[in-house]
PDB file of C-alpha atoms in Angstrom:
ATOM      1  CA  ILE A   1     131.833 100.217 135.729  1.00  0.00           C
ATOM      2  CA  MET A   2     133.669  98.013 138.303  1.00  0.00           C
ATOM      3  CA  ALA A   3     136.030  95.437 136.783  1.00  0.00           C
ATOM      4  CA  THR A   4     135.714  92.065 138.382  1.00  0.00           C
ATOM      5  CA  ASN A   5     138.346  90.224 136.226  1.00  0.00           C
ATOM      6  CA  ILE A   6     141.551  92.037 135.293  1.00  0.00           C
ATOM      7  CA  THR A   7     143.553  90.274 132.659  1.00  0.00           C
ATOM      8  CA  PHE A   8     147.001  90.965 131.259  1.00  0.00           C
ATOM      9  CA  GLU A   9     148.524  90.499 127.845  1.00  0.00           C
ATOM     10  CA  ASP A  10     152.102  91.087 126.884  1.00  0.00           C
ATOM     11  CA  LEU A  11     152.651  94.040 124.561  1.00  0.00           C
ATOM     12  CA  ASP A  12     154.133  92.571 121.417  1.00  0.00           C
ATOM     13  CA  GLU A  13     153.886  95.535 119.145  1.00  0.00           C
ATOM     14  CA  PRO A  14     157.185  96.548 117.529  1.00  0.00           C
ATOM     15  CA  ILE A  15     157.165  99.994 119.355  1.00  0.00           C
ATOM     16  CA  ALA A  16     156.740  98.304 122.734  1.00  0.00           C
ATOM     17  CA  ALA A  17     159.754  96.124 122.086  1.00  0.00           C
ATOM     18  CA  LYS A  18     161.729  99.166 121.033  1.00  0.00           C
ATOM     19  CA  LEU A  19     160.723 101.067 124.203  1.00  0.00           C
ATOM     20  CA  ARG A  20     161.690  98.167 126.425  1.00  0.00           C
ATOM     21  CA  LYS A  21     164.991  97.872 124.673  1.00  0.00           C
ATOM     22  CA  GLU A  22     165.887 101.519 124.807  1.00  0.00           C
ATOM     23  CA  CYS A  23     164.300 102.564 128.185  1.00  0.00           C
ATOM     24  CA  LYS A  24     166.325 100.553 130.616  1.00  0.00           C
ATOM     25  CA  SER A  25     165.757 102.456 133.810  1.00  0.00           C
ATOM     26  CA  PRO A  26     166.343 100.345 136.889  1.00  0.00           C
ATOM     27  CA  ILE A  27     163.692 102.366 138.712  1.00  0.00           C
ATOM     28  CA  TYR A  28     161.030 103.113 136.098  1.00  0.00           C
ATOM     29  CA  PRO A  29     160.584 100.166 133.756  1.00  0.00           C
ATOM     30  CA  ALA A  30     158.876 100.583 130.378  1.00  0.00           C
ATOM     31  CA  ALA A  31     155.331  99.512 129.847  1.00  0.00           C
ATOM     32  CA  SER A  32     155.192  95.800 128.891  1.00  0.00           C
ATOM     33  CA  VAL A  33     151.591  94.689 129.466  1.00  0.00           C
ATOM     34  CA  ARG A  34     148.184  95.728 128.397  1.00  0.00           C
ATOM     35  CA  ILE A  35     145.613  95.546 131.232  1.00  0.00           C
ATOM     36  CA  ASN A  36     142.075  94.604 130.361  1.00  0.00           C
ATOM     37  CA  PRO A  37     139.327  95.620 130.563  1.00  0.00           C
ATOM     38  CA  SER A  38     140.757  99.163 130.455  1.00  0.00           C
ATOM     39  CA  GLY A  39     143.131  98.460 127.597  1.00  0.00           C
ATOM     40  CA  CYS A  40     145.830 100.704 129.022  1.00  0.00           C
ATOM     41  CA  ALA A  41     149.562  99.836 128.931  1.00  0.00           C
ATOM     42  CA  HIS A  42     151.351  99.481 132.237  1.00  0.00           C
ATOM     43  CA  THR A  43     154.521  98.013 133.610  1.00  0.00           C
ATOM     44  CA  ASP A  44     154.771  94.344 134.405  1.00  0.00           C
ATOM     45  CA  LEU A  45     154.873  95.485 138.060  1.00  0.00           C
ATOM     46  CA  TYR A  46     151.109  96.210 137.940  1.00  0.00           C
ATOM     47  CA  ARG A  47     150.477  92.475 137.640  1.00  0.00           C
ATOM     48  CA  GLN A  48     151.806  91.707 141.112  1.00  0.00           C
ATOM     49  CA  HIS A  49     149.903  94.580 142.752  1.00  0.00           C
ATOM     50  CA  ALA A  50     146.580  94.508 140.792  1.00  0.00           C
ATOM     51  CA  GLU A  51     144.565  92.476 143.321  1.00  0.00           C
ATOM     52  CA  ARG A  52     145.783  94.572 146.255  1.00  0.00           C
ATOM     53  CA  PHE A  53     144.851  97.773 144.419  1.00  0.00           C
ATOM     54  CA  ARG A  54     141.425  96.426 143.547  1.00  0.00           C
ATOM     55  CA  ASP A  55     140.699  95.256 147.036  1.00  0.00           C
ATOM     56  CA  PHE A  56     141.980  98.406 148.857  1.00  0.00           C
ATOM     57  CA  GLN A  57     139.458  99.509 151.518  1.00  0.00           C
ATOM     58  CA  ILE A  58     137.796 102.810 150.671  1.00  0.00           C
ATOM     59  CA  ARG A  59     136.253 105.305 153.069  1.00  0.00           C
ATOM     60  CA  GLU A  60     133.450 107.654 152.253  1.00  0.00           C
ATOM     61  CA  ASN A  61     135.503 110.657 153.303  1.00  0.00           C
ATOM     62  CA  ASP A  62     138.499 109.778 151.061  1.00  0.00           C
ATOM     63  CA  VAL A  63     139.382 112.261 148.394  1.00  0.00           C
ATOM     64  CA  TRP A  64     140.709 110.979 145.016  1.00  0.00           C
ATOM     65  CA  ILE A  65     142.346 113.168 142.470  1.00  0.00           C
ATOM     66  CA  ALA A  66     142.116 111.169 139.294  1.00  0.00           C
ATOM     67  CA  SER A  67     143.633 112.602 136.156  1.00  0.00           C
ATOM     68  CA  TYR A  68     145.652 111.917 133.038  1.00  0.00           C
ATOM     69  CA  PRO A  69     149.429 112.342 133.491  1.00  0.00           C
ATOM     70  CA  LYS A  70     150.971 115.745 132.863  1.00  0.00           C
ATOM     71  CA  CYS A  71     147.744 117.756 132.978  1.00  0.00           C
ATOM     72  CA  GLY A  72     148.195 119.833 136.097  1.00  0.00           C
ATOM     73  CA  THR A  73     147.783 116.988 138.648  1.00  0.00           C
ATOM     74  CA  THR A  74     150.439 118.330 141.068  1.00  0.00           C
ATOM     75  CA  TRP A  75     148.842 121.822 141.129  1.00  0.00           C
ATOM     76  CA  THR A  76     145.404 120.178 141.718  1.00  0.00           C
ATOM     77  CA  GLN A  77     146.763 117.972 144.530  1.00  0.00           C
ATOM     78  CA  GLU A  78     148.146 121.015 146.332  1.00  0.00           C
ATOM     79  CA  MET A  79     144.936 122.959 145.891  1.00  0.00           C
ATOM     80  CA  VAL A  80     142.637 120.154 147.027  1.00  0.00           C
ATOM     81  CA  TRP A  81     144.703 119.198 149.993  1.00  0.00           C
ATOM     82  CA  LEU A  82     144.727 122.856 151.164  1.00  0.00           C
ATOM     83  CA  ILE A  83     141.014 123.273 150.703  1.00  0.00           C
ATOM     84  CA  GLY A  84     140.424 120.031 152.602  1.00  0.00           C
ATOM     85  CA  ASN A  85     142.700 121.117 155.500  1.00  0.00           C
ATOM     86  CA  ASP A  86     141.420 124.649 156.056  1.00  0.00           C
ATOM     87  CA  LEU A  87     144.245 126.265 154.132  1.00  0.00           C
ATOM     88  CA  ASP A  88     146.884 125.004 156.542  1.00  0.00           C
ATOM     89  CA  PHE A  89     149.904 126.457 154.683  1.00  0.00           C
ATOM     90  CA  ASP A  90     152.256 125.841 157.635  1.00  0.00           C
ATOM     91  CA  LYS A  91     151.535 122.084 157.599  1.00  0.00           C
ATOM     92  CA  ALA A  92     151.741 122.137 153.733  1.00  0.00           C
ATOM     93  CA  ARG A  93     155.204 123.546 153.934  1.00  0.00           C
ATOM     94  CA  LYS A  94     156.365 120.994 156.525  1.00  0.00           C
ATOM     95  CA  LEU A  95     155.038 117.814 154.811  1.00  0.00           C
ATOM     96  CA  PRO A  96     156.037 116.943 151.229  1.00  0.00           C
ATOM     97  CA  LEU A  97     153.163 116.697 148.772  1.00  0.00           C
ATOM     98  CA  ASN A  98     153.701 113.003 148.162  1.00  0.00           C
ATOM     99  CA  GLU A  99     153.112 112.329 151.850  1.00  0.00           C
ATOM    100  CA  ARG A 100     150.014 114.472 152.008  1.00  0.00           C
ATOM    101  CA  VAL A 101     148.558 113.114 148.732  1.00  0.00           C
ATOM    102  CA  PRO A 102     150.220 109.799 148.001  1.00  0.00           C
ATOM    103  CA  PHE A 103     150.407 108.369 144.446  1.00  0.00           C
ATOM    104  CA  PHE A 104     148.169 105.343 144.914  1.00  0.00           C
ATOM    105  CA  GLU A 105     149.621 103.098 142.202  1.00  0.00           C
ATOM    106  CA  ALA A 106     153.232 104.137 142.745  1.00  0.00           C
ATOM    107  CA  PRO A 107     154.380 100.599 143.577  1.00  0.00           C
ATOM    108  CA  ALA A 108     153.293  99.567 140.030  1.00  0.00           C
ATOM    109  CA  ILE A 109     155.154 102.545 138.401  1.00  0.00           C
ATOM    110  CA  ALA A 110     158.608 102.311 140.139  1.00  0.00           C
ATOM    111  CA  SER A 111     160.500  99.207 141.014  1.00  0.00           C
ATOM    112  CA  MET A 112     160.259  98.502 144.734  1.00  0.00           C
ATOM    113  CA  PRO A 113     160.021  95.326 146.756  1.00  0.00           C
ATOM    114  CA  PHE A 114     156.562  93.772 146.993  1.00  0.00           C
ATOM    115  CA  THR A 115     156.728  94.224 150.744  1.00  0.00           C
ATOM    116  CA  THR A 116     157.128  97.915 150.245  1.00  0.00           C
ATOM    117  CA  CYS A 117     153.798  98.041 148.336  1.00  0.00           C
ATOM    118  CA  ASN A 118     152.149  96.099 151.121  1.00  0.00           C
ATOM    119  CA  ASP A 119     153.646  98.487 153.688  1.00  0.00           C
ATOM    120  CA  ILE A 120     152.435 101.537 151.775  1.00  0.00           C
ATOM    121  CA  LEU A 121     148.910 100.223 151.336  1.00  0.00           C
ATOM    122  CA  SER A 122     148.794  99.029 154.924  1.00  0.00           C
ATOM    123  CA  SER A 123     150.010 102.399 156.183  1.00  0.00           C
ATOM    124  CA  LEU A 124     147.368 104.184 154.030  1.00  0.00           C
ATOM    125  CA  ASP A 125     144.716 101.871 155.475  1.00  0.00           C
ATOM    126  CA  LYS A 126     145.806 102.718 159.027  1.00  0.00           C
ATOM    127  CA  LEU A 127     145.521 106.496 158.624  1.00  0.00           C
ATOM    128  CA  THR A 128     143.047 107.947 160.983  1.00  0.00           C
ATOM    129  CA  THR A 129     142.832 111.362 159.284  1.00  0.00           C
ATOM    130  CA  ARG A 130     141.016 112.081 156.090  1.00  0.00           C
ATOM    131  CA  ARG A 131     142.991 110.451 153.189  1.00  0.00           C
ATOM    132  CA  PHE A 132     143.887 112.090 149.903  1.00  0.00           C
ATOM    133  CA  PHE A 133     145.036 110.122 146.947  1.00  0.00           C
ATOM    134  CA  LYS A 134     146.389 110.845 143.509  1.00  0.00           C
ATOM    135  CA  THR A 135     145.849 108.329 140.675  1.00  0.00           C
ATOM    136  CA  HIS A 136     146.208 107.999 136.953  1.00  0.00           C
ATOM    137  CA  LEU A 137     144.354 104.686 136.865  1.00  0.00           C
ATOM    138  CA  THR A 138     141.361 104.293 134.533  1.00  0.00           C
ATOM    139  CA  LYS A 139     137.979 103.881 136.164  1.00  0.00           C
ATOM    140  CA  GLU A 140     138.070 100.086 135.550  1.00  0.00           C
ATOM    141  CA  LEU A 141     141.232  99.771 137.588  1.00  0.00           C
ATOM    142  CA  LEU A 142     140.189 101.799 140.625  1.00  0.00           C
ATOM    143  CA  PRO A 143     139.577  99.971 143.897  1.00  0.00           C
ATOM    144  CA  SER A 144     136.169  98.257 143.587  1.00  0.00           C
ATOM    145  CA  GLN A 145     134.750  99.986 146.682  1.00  0.00           C
ATOM    146  CA  VAL A 146     135.040 103.400 144.949  1.00  0.00           C
ATOM    147  CA  TRP A 147     131.716 102.585 143.303  1.00  0.00           C
ATOM    148  CA  THR A 148     129.926 101.562 146.536  1.00  0.00           C
ATOM    149  CA  LYS A 149     131.487 103.845 149.225  1.00  0.00           C
ATOM    150  CA  LYS A 150     131.417 106.867 146.811  1.00  0.00           C
ATOM    151  CA  PRO A 151     134.367 108.971 148.146  1.00  0.00           C
ATOM    152  CA  LYS A 152     134.980 112.466 146.804  1.00  0.00           C
TER     153      LYS A 152
END
């Protein structure tokens, strides 16, 4: 299951070129590469973060919410975080959901400096509390330790 070699190929299909031409968001670039072995399309930003994502240190008590986009992920994040934190609604009201359950591959979705990605991943690594993550990555692109440390 674990991918050891991640490769990239530029998307050259006509629809991909049309999307890149018409979707000119300075924050959310259109997909421009196919990542193998998963075969999924991603932004070119993924290329610069792929190794860091793959080598991210996993803990056995981490909780990963892995889903397809737009299928109830936000609701699931809230529910899972509350269950994992003894229904602490007061804390949930005080901390935004994206801080309680960060979007793991966000640096590859939205344009941000590479140092920001490093800072995000470094800060996640330094957390002393149980960590919760949201991801839309395919199983081949998850951190390699997911398969050996076996988080929830």
